[in-house]
Amino acid sequence: MTTTFSPSRMVEELRRRSLRPTTRPGPELISLAAGDPDFPTPEHISQALTDALAAGATHYAQPQGDPELRSALAEQMTEVAGRTIGPSQVAVTHGASGALSATILGLIDAGTRVIIPGPTYSLYADLTWMAGGEVVFVRHQPDLHLDLEGIEAAARDARMVIICNPCNPTGAVYTQDELEDLADIAEEHDLLVVSDEPYDHIVFDGSDFVSALEVPGLADRLLYVNTFSKTYAMTGWRIGWVAGPQAVVDAVTTMHRAFNGPLNSAVQRAALAALTEPTDAPERMRREYQARRDIVSRMVGNVSGLELVEPEGSFYAFIRYGSLEPEVSSVDVVARALEQGVAIRPGSEFGPGGEGFVRVAFSTGRERLIEGMERVLGILEEIAEAE
Ligand SMILES: Cc1ncc(COP(=O)(O)O)c(C=O)c1O
C-alpha cells in the first residue's frame, strides 16, 4: 500500500518564502553563478584525509568538534581578536551553513526580530523564518555599505543582526569604523551580532580585512561564523565553525548536536592540516581572484548604463543594470543569459534592494569568464539602454 505524504508546514513555508535557487547549472553552461572556487583543494589537505583514515579516524568524534581542531581554531581567533577565545567557545559544524543554522535556531524564538542588512546571503532569512522569527531587512546604502542609521532605527525590540563580511553578493568589505558603529548600536539595544566571514581571505588591492573579532565592543555579543569552504577550496568537505561567548555557544552547540551530532572525524583531521600546515594556496587563489575582479570591473566599465561598485572582496560582482523596479526583472535577465549559455544569479535572490542587479561570480577561469561576461554584458547593455 502506498503511503499518503505531505511535507511539514515548515517545508511548505520554506518553499513559499525562500529566495534561494533550487537548481544548479549543468556542465554545458558557462557558470558565473557558483559560490564554489574552481581551484582544487590543496594536495596536502587531501593527503591529510587519507592519512587520517589510515590512522583509524573512522569513529564518532566529539559532538562539539575535534578537540585539537577546536584548539587550533581558538588559537587563531585569539591572535586575530587580541583577547582569549578558548576551545570550549568553538563548535565545529557542517560548513558555515551548519554554523548559521545552529546559531539562528539555537537563539531565535517565534516572533523574535532579526535585522538582516542586505542585499545579502539568502540563507539568513530562510533560517530566521524557520525559527519563526521576524526578518527585518535593512537596505544597504548606495555604496553597498551598511546603512547604520537604518539598522539603528530597526534595532528597537530586535534581538540579532546578521552581517556578511566581505559581503556575498555585493563584494563590500566593511571598515573598522562601520563595525565599531555597529557595535555601539548593538550595545545600546542589546543585540547579538552574527558576523559570517567566509571570504575573509579574499580581499583586494592590498587592503587589510578587519574581522568583527577585532572589535572590542562586540566581544560579549559576537557569534563569529567561518568555514574552510572558500579559503581552502573545500566546499564539498562541509566543515566550518562558530565561536562566541561561552553561554551562547553552549546553546548553539545544543542545537548542533540535536540536528547533526558529530562531524566526520577524518575531515576534521584534514581541516586541522589546512589550518596548521604552512601553505601559500589561499594567497595564490586570492591573487587570481584579484586578476579576475580587475577583468570584470574593466569589462563592466566599458558598457554605458551599467554600474558596478567595485568589489573590495569575495569573488562576486553585483552589477546594476536598472532601477529597483526595472522593466526587465533580474530573474528575466537570468533567463535570457541562460538562453545564451551563461548562468548568473538574479539580484532579487539576495533580498529587497537586490532587484535591478545581477550577481556574477568570478570563480571560473579567465577564458570562460571573459566569454561569459561578453554574453551577459551584451544582454545588460540592451536592457540598460531601454531603461
Ligand atoms: C556568505 C556565505 N555564508 C555561508 C556560506 C555557506 O558556506 P558553507 O559551504 O561553508 O556551508 C556561503 C556559501 O556560498 C556564503 O557565501
PDB file of N, CA and C in Angstrom, residues 61-123:
ATOM      1  N   ALA A  61      33.350  11.438  16.374  1.00  0.00           N
ATOM      2  CA  ALA A  61      34.157  12.498  17.002  1.00  0.00           C
ATOM      3  C   ALA A  61      33.325  13.120  18.129  1.00  0.00           C
ATOM      4  N   GLN A  62      33.934  14.012  18.878  1.00  0.00           N
ATOM      5  CA  GLN A  62      33.151  14.729  19.903  1.00  0.00           C
ATOM      6  C   GLN A  62      32.089  15.595  19.216  1.00  0.00           C
ATOM      7  N   PRO A  63      30.884  15.643  19.768  1.00  0.00           N
ATOM      8  CA  PRO A  63      29.819  16.409  19.103  1.00  0.00           C
ATOM      9  C   PRO A  63      30.175  17.875  18.869  1.00  0.00           C
ATOM     10  N   GLN A  64      30.927  18.471  19.774  1.00  0.00           N
ATOM     11  CA  GLN A  64      31.247  19.896  19.582  1.00  0.00           C
ATOM     12  C   GLN A  64      32.405  20.094  18.611  1.00  0.00           C
ATOM     13  N   GLY A  65      33.084  18.992  18.274  1.00  0.00           N
ATOM     14  CA  GLY A  65      34.201  19.096  17.342  1.00  0.00           C
ATOM     15  C   GLY A  65      35.472  18.503  17.916  1.00  0.00           C
ATOM     16  N   ASP A  66      36.348  18.083  17.018  1.00  0.00           N
ATOM     17  CA  ASP A  66      37.654  17.518  17.380  1.00  0.00           C
ATOM     18  C   ASP A  66      38.382  18.505  18.308  1.00  0.00           C
ATOM     19  N   PRO A  67      38.803  18.066  19.494  1.00  0.00           N
ATOM     20  CA  PRO A  67      39.417  18.997  20.451  1.00  0.00           C
ATOM     21  C   PRO A  67      40.659  19.702  19.895  1.00  0.00           C
ATOM     22  N   GLU A  68      41.472  18.954  19.142  1.00  0.00           N
ATOM     23  CA  GLU A  68      42.690  19.588  18.591  1.00  0.00           C
ATOM     24  C   GLU A  68      42.333  20.659  17.562  1.00  0.00           C
ATOM     25  N   LEU A  69      41.326  20.366  16.773  1.00  0.00           N
ATOM     26  CA  LEU A  69      40.898  21.346  15.769  1.00  0.00           C
ATOM     27  C   LEU A  69      40.312  22.571  16.468  1.00  0.00           C
ATOM     28  N   ARG A  70      39.504  22.346  17.498  1.00  0.00           N
ATOM     29  CA  ARG A  70      38.938  23.499  18.209  1.00  0.00           C
ATOM     30  C   ARG A  70      40.044  24.334  18.856  1.00  0.00           C
ATOM     31  N   SER A  71      41.068  23.650  19.377  1.00  0.00           N
ATOM     32  CA  SER A  71      42.194  24.402  19.984  1.00  0.00           C
ATOM     33  C   SER A  71      42.891  25.247  18.935  1.00  0.00           C
ATOM     34  N   ALA A  72      43.128  24.659  17.749  1.00  0.00           N
ATOM     35  CA  ALA A  72      43.836  25.405  16.689  1.00  0.00           C
ATOM     36  C   ALA A  72      42.990  26.591  16.226  1.00  0.00           C
ATOM     37  N   LEU A  73      41.698  26.377  16.114  1.00  0.00           N
ATOM     38  CA  LEU A  73      40.816  27.481  15.705  1.00  0.00           C
ATOM     39  C   LEU A  73      40.800  28.565  16.784  1.00  0.00           C
ATOM     40  N   ALA A  74      40.723  28.124  18.038  1.00  0.00           N
ATOM     41  CA  ALA A  74      40.673  29.087  19.144  1.00  0.00           C
ATOM     42  C   ALA A  74      41.962  29.916  19.176  1.00  0.00           C
ATOM     43  N   GLU A  75      43.074  29.248  18.939  1.00  0.00           N
ATOM     44  CA  GLU A  75      44.378  29.935  18.945  1.00  0.00           C
ATOM     45  C   GLU A  75      44.422  30.993  17.834  1.00  0.00           C
ATOM     46  N   GLN A  76      43.958  30.578  16.656  1.00  0.00           N
ATOM     47  CA  GLN A  76      43.973  31.508  15.515  1.00  0.00           C
ATOM     48  C   GLN A  76      43.064  32.717  15.786  1.00  0.00           C
ATOM     49  N   MET A  77      41.887  32.460  16.320  1.00  0.00           N
ATOM     50  CA  MET A  77      40.957  33.563  16.589  1.00  0.00           C
ATOM     51  C   MET A  77      41.452  34.456  17.725  1.00  0.00           C
ATOM     52  N   THR A  78      42.119  33.837  18.715  1.00  0.00           N
ATOM     53  CA  THR A  78      42.679  34.616  19.815  1.00  0.00           C
ATOM     54  C   THR A  78      43.695  35.619  19.276  1.00  0.00           C
ATOM     55  N   GLU A  79      44.501  35.144  18.323  1.00  0.00           N
ATOM     56  CA  GLU A  79      45.517  36.015  17.717  1.00  0.00           C
ATOM     57  C   GLU A  79      44.866  37.186  16.976  1.00  0.00           C
ATOM     58  N   VAL A  80      43.820  36.896  16.216  1.00  0.00           N
ATOM     59  CA  VAL A  80      43.138  37.954  15.460  1.00  0.00           C
ATOM     60  C   VAL A  80      42.436  38.915  16.415  1.00  0.00           C
ATOM     61  N   ALA A  81      41.773  38.357  17.443  1.00  0.00           N
ATOM     62  CA  ALA A  81      40.928  39.176  18.323  1.00  0.00           C
ATOM     63  C   ALA A  81      41.737  39.956  19.349  1.00  0.00           C
ATOM     64  N   GLY A  82      42.932  39.467  19.676  1.00  0.00           N
ATOM     65  CA  GLY A  82      43.701  40.118  20.733  1.00  0.00           C
ATOM     66  C   GLY A  82      43.069  39.910  22.099  1.00  0.00           C
ATOM     67  N   ARG A  83      42.247  38.912  22.264  1.00  0.00           N
ATOM     68  CA  ARG A  83      41.678  38.510  23.554  1.00  0.00           C
ATOM     69  C   ARG A  83      41.510  36.994  23.496  1.00  0.00           C
ATOM     70  N   THR A  84      41.444  36.375  24.681  1.00  0.00           N
ATOM     71  CA  THR A  84      41.436  34.911  24.678  1.00  0.00           C
ATOM     72  C   THR A  84      40.076  34.349  24.267  1.00  0.00           C
ATOM     73  N   ILE A  85      40.124  33.464  23.298  1.00  0.00           N
ATOM     74  CA  ILE A  85      38.948  32.665  22.939  1.00  0.00           C
ATOM     75  C   ILE A  85      39.347  31.218  23.174  1.00  0.00           C
ATOM     76  N   GLY A  86      38.641  30.540  24.062  1.00  0.00           N
ATOM     77  CA  GLY A  86      39.028  29.170  24.428  1.00  0.00           C
ATOM     78  C   GLY A  86      38.391  28.134  23.515  1.00  0.00           C
ATOM     79  N   PRO A  87      38.978  26.921  23.476  1.00  0.00           N
ATOM     80  CA  PRO A  87      38.433  25.847  22.630  1.00  0.00           C
ATOM     81  C   PRO A  87      36.978  25.513  22.964  1.00  0.00           C
ATOM     82  N   SER A  88      36.581  25.714  24.221  1.00  0.00           N
ATOM     83  CA  SER A  88      35.188  25.391  24.585  1.00  0.00           C
ATOM     84  C   SER A  88      34.209  26.408  24.002  1.00  0.00           C
ATOM     85  N   GLN A  89      34.747  27.515  23.499  1.00  0.00           N
ATOM     86  CA  GLN A  89      33.881  28.546  22.899  1.00  0.00           C
ATOM     87  C   GLN A  89      33.703  28.349  21.393  1.00  0.00           C
ATOM     88  N   VAL A  90      34.168  27.194  20.905  1.00  0.00           N
ATOM     89  CA  VAL A  90      34.117  26.927  19.466  1.00  0.00           C
ATOM     90  C   VAL A  90      33.284  25.664  19.209  1.00  0.00           C
ATOM     91  N   ALA A  91      32.401  25.708  18.242  1.00  0.00           N
ATOM     92  CA  ALA A  91      31.711  24.490  17.788  1.00  0.00           C
ATOM     93  C   ALA A  91      32.009  24.294  16.308  1.00  0.00           C
ATOM     94  N   VAL A  92      32.446  23.078  15.957  1.00  0.00           N
ATOM     95  CA  VAL A  92      32.766  22.762  14.556  1.00  0.00           C
ATOM     96  C   VAL A  92      31.502  22.199  13.910  1.00  0.00           C
ATOM     97  N   THR A  93      31.178  22.723  12.725  1.00  0.00           N
ATOM     98  CA  THR A  93      29.859  22.451  12.128  1.00  0.00           C
ATOM     99  C   THR A  93      29.989  22.048  10.646  1.00  0.00           C
ATOM    100  N   HIS A  94      28.852  21.642  10.077  1.00  0.00           N
ATOM    101  CA  HIS A  94      28.825  21.299   8.651  1.00  0.00           C
ATOM    102  C   HIS A  94      28.864  22.578   7.824  1.00  0.00           C
ATOM    103  N   GLY A  95      30.024  23.079   7.613  1.00  0.00           N
ATOM    104  CA  GLY A  95      30.193  24.326   6.862  1.00  0.00           C
ATOM    105  C   GLY A  95      29.646  25.510   7.651  1.00  0.00           C
ATOM    106  N   ALA A  96      29.752  26.677   7.033  1.00  0.00           N
ATOM    107  CA  ALA A  96      29.152  27.862   7.642  1.00  0.00           C
ATOM    108  C   ALA A  96      27.636  27.680   7.700  1.00  0.00           C
ATOM    109  N   SER A  97      27.089  26.921   6.750  1.00  0.00           N
ATOM    110  CA  SER A  97      25.632  26.693   6.747  1.00  0.00           C
ATOM    111  C   SER A  97      25.193  26.044   8.054  1.00  0.00           C
ATOM    112  N   GLY A  98      25.944  25.031   8.493  1.00  0.00           N
ATOM    113  CA  GLY A  98      25.612  24.359   9.753  1.00  0.00           C
ATOM    114  C   GLY A  98      25.783  25.293  10.937  1.00  0.00           C
ATOM    115  N   ALA A  99      26.803  26.143  10.864  1.00  0.00           N
ATOM    116  CA  ALA A  99      27.038  27.105  11.952  1.00  0.00           C
ATOM    117  C   ALA A  99      25.881  28.101  12.031  1.00  0.00           C
ATOM    118  N   LEU A 100      25.441  28.562  10.874  1.00  0.00           N
ATOM    119  CA  LEU A 100      24.361  29.551  10.849  1.00  0.00           C
ATOM    120  C   LEU A 100      23.047  28.921  11.312  1.00  0.00           C
ATOM    121  N   SER A 101      22.777  27.693  10.876  1.00  0.00           N
ATOM    122  CA  SER A 101      21.500  27.100  11.286  1.00  0.00           C
ATOM    123  C   SER A 101      21.492  26.834  12.786  1.00  0.00           C
ATOM    124  N   ALA A 102      22.587  26.300  13.327  1.00  0.00           N
ATOM    125  CA  ALA A 102      22.615  26.049  14.773  1.00  0.00           C
ATOM    126  C   ALA A 102      22.516  27.368  15.545  1.00  0.00           C
ATOM    127  N   THR A 103      23.147  28.412  15.010  1.00  0.00           N
ATOM    128  CA  THR A 103      23.141  29.709  15.699  1.00  0.00           C
ATOM    129  C   THR A 103      21.742  30.311  15.705  1.00  0.00           C
ATOM    130  N   ILE A 104      21.130  30.345  14.541  1.00  0.00           N
ATOM    131  CA  ILE A 104      19.828  31.023  14.464  1.00  0.00           C
ATOM    132  C   ILE A 104      18.749  30.184  15.153  1.00  0.00           C
ATOM    133  N   LEU A 105      18.758  28.883  14.910  1.00  0.00           N
ATOM    134  CA  LEU A 105      17.736  28.048  15.555  1.00  0.00           C
ATOM    135  C   LEU A 105      17.994  27.928  17.063  1.00  0.00           C
ATOM    136  N   GLY A 106      19.245  28.089  17.455  1.00  0.00           N
ATOM    137  CA  GLY A 106      19.581  27.998  18.881  1.00  0.00           C
ATOM    138  C   GLY A 106      19.295  29.268  19.656  1.00  0.00           C
ATOM    139  N   LEU A 107      19.102  30.370  18.960  1.00  0.00           N
ATOM    140  CA  LEU A 107      18.994  31.652  19.674  1.00  0.00           C
ATOM    141  C   LEU A 107      17.718  32.429  19.373  1.00  0.00           C
ATOM    142  N   ILE A 108      17.000  32.039  18.341  1.00  0.00           N
ATOM    143  CA  ILE A 108      15.834  32.837  17.922  1.00  0.00           C
ATOM    144  C   ILE A 108      14.533  32.092  18.208  1.00  0.00           C
ATOM    145  N   ASP A 109      13.620  32.779  18.867  1.00  0.00           N
ATOM    146  CA  ASP A 109      12.295  32.211  19.150  1.00  0.00           C
ATOM    147  C   ASP A 109      11.262  32.805  18.213  1.00  0.00           C
ATOM    148  N   ALA A 110      10.085  32.210  18.230  1.00  0.00           N
ATOM    149  CA  ALA A 110       8.979  32.733  17.420  1.00  0.00           C
ATOM    150  C   ALA A 110       8.745  34.205  17.775  1.00  0.00           C
ATOM    151  N   GLY A 111       8.614  35.002  16.754  1.00  0.00           N
ATOM    152  CA  GLY A 111       8.312  36.420  16.965  1.00  0.00           C
ATOM    153  C   GLY A 111       9.536  37.299  17.182  1.00  0.00           C
ATOM    154  N   THR A 112      10.713  36.688  17.361  1.00  0.00           N
ATOM    155  CA  THR A 112      11.922  37.482  17.612  1.00  0.00           C
ATOM    156  C   THR A 112      12.341  38.216  16.334  1.00  0.00           C
ATOM    157  N   ARG A 113      12.706  39.497  16.499  1.00  0.00           N
ATOM    158  CA  ARG A 113      13.088  40.292  15.326  1.00  0.00           C
ATOM    159  C   ARG A 113      14.585  40.140  15.043  1.00  0.00           C
ATOM    160  N   VAL A 114      14.882  39.880  13.795  1.00  0.00           N
ATOM    161  CA  VAL A 114      16.282  39.710  13.365  1.00  0.00           C
ATOM    162  C   VAL A 114      16.549  40.694  12.230  1.00  0.00           C
ATOM    163  N   ILE A 115      17.539  41.550  12.419  1.00  0.00           N
ATOM    164  CA  ILE A 115      17.858  42.550  11.399  1.00  0.00           C
ATOM    165  C   ILE A 115      18.825  41.940  10.391  1.00  0.00           C
ATOM    166  N   ILE A 116      18.461  42.044   9.131  1.00  0.00           N
ATOM    167  CA  ILE A 116      19.311  41.495   8.069  1.00  0.00           C
ATOM    168  C   ILE A 116      19.621  42.609   7.064  1.00  0.00           C
ATOM    169  N   PRO A 117      20.806  43.230   7.205  1.00  0.00           N
ATOM    170  CA  PRO A 117      21.190  44.247   6.212  1.00  0.00           C
ATOM    171  C   PRO A 117      21.448  43.558   4.874  1.00  0.00           C
ATOM    172  N   GLY A 118      20.930  44.155   3.796  1.00  0.00           N
ATOM    173  CA  GLY A 118      21.085  43.477   2.509  1.00  0.00           C
ATOM    174  C   GLY A 118      21.041  44.435   1.345  1.00  0.00           C
ATOM    175  N   PRO A 119      21.225  43.953   0.146  1.00  0.00           N
ATOM    176  CA  PRO A 119      21.242  42.566  -0.294  1.00  0.00           C
ATOM    177  C   PRO A 119      22.346  41.742   0.389  1.00  0.00           C
ATOM    178  N   THR A 120      21.981  40.485   0.704  1.00  0.00           N
ATOM    179  CA  THR A 120      22.918  39.618   1.397  1.00  0.00           C
ATOM    180  C   THR A 120      22.589  38.153   1.131  1.00  0.00           C
ATOM    181  N   TYR A 121      23.371  37.289   1.724  1.00  0.00           N
ATOM    182  CA  TYR A 121      23.238  35.839   1.538  1.00  0.00           C
ATOM    183  C   TYR A 121      21.859  35.393   2.028  1.00  0.00           C
ATOM    184  N   SER A 122      21.142  34.660   1.182  1.00  0.00           N
ATOM    185  CA  SER A 122      19.711  34.445   1.440  1.00  0.00           C
ATOM    186  C   SER A 122      19.405  33.405   2.527  1.00  0.00           C
ATOM    187  N   LEU A 123      20.408  32.657   2.933  1.00  0.00           N
ATOM    188  CA  LEU A 123      20.155  31.637   3.961  1.00  0.00           C
ATOM    189  C   LEU A 123      19.735  32.260   5.297  1.00  0.00           C
TER     190      LEU A 123
END
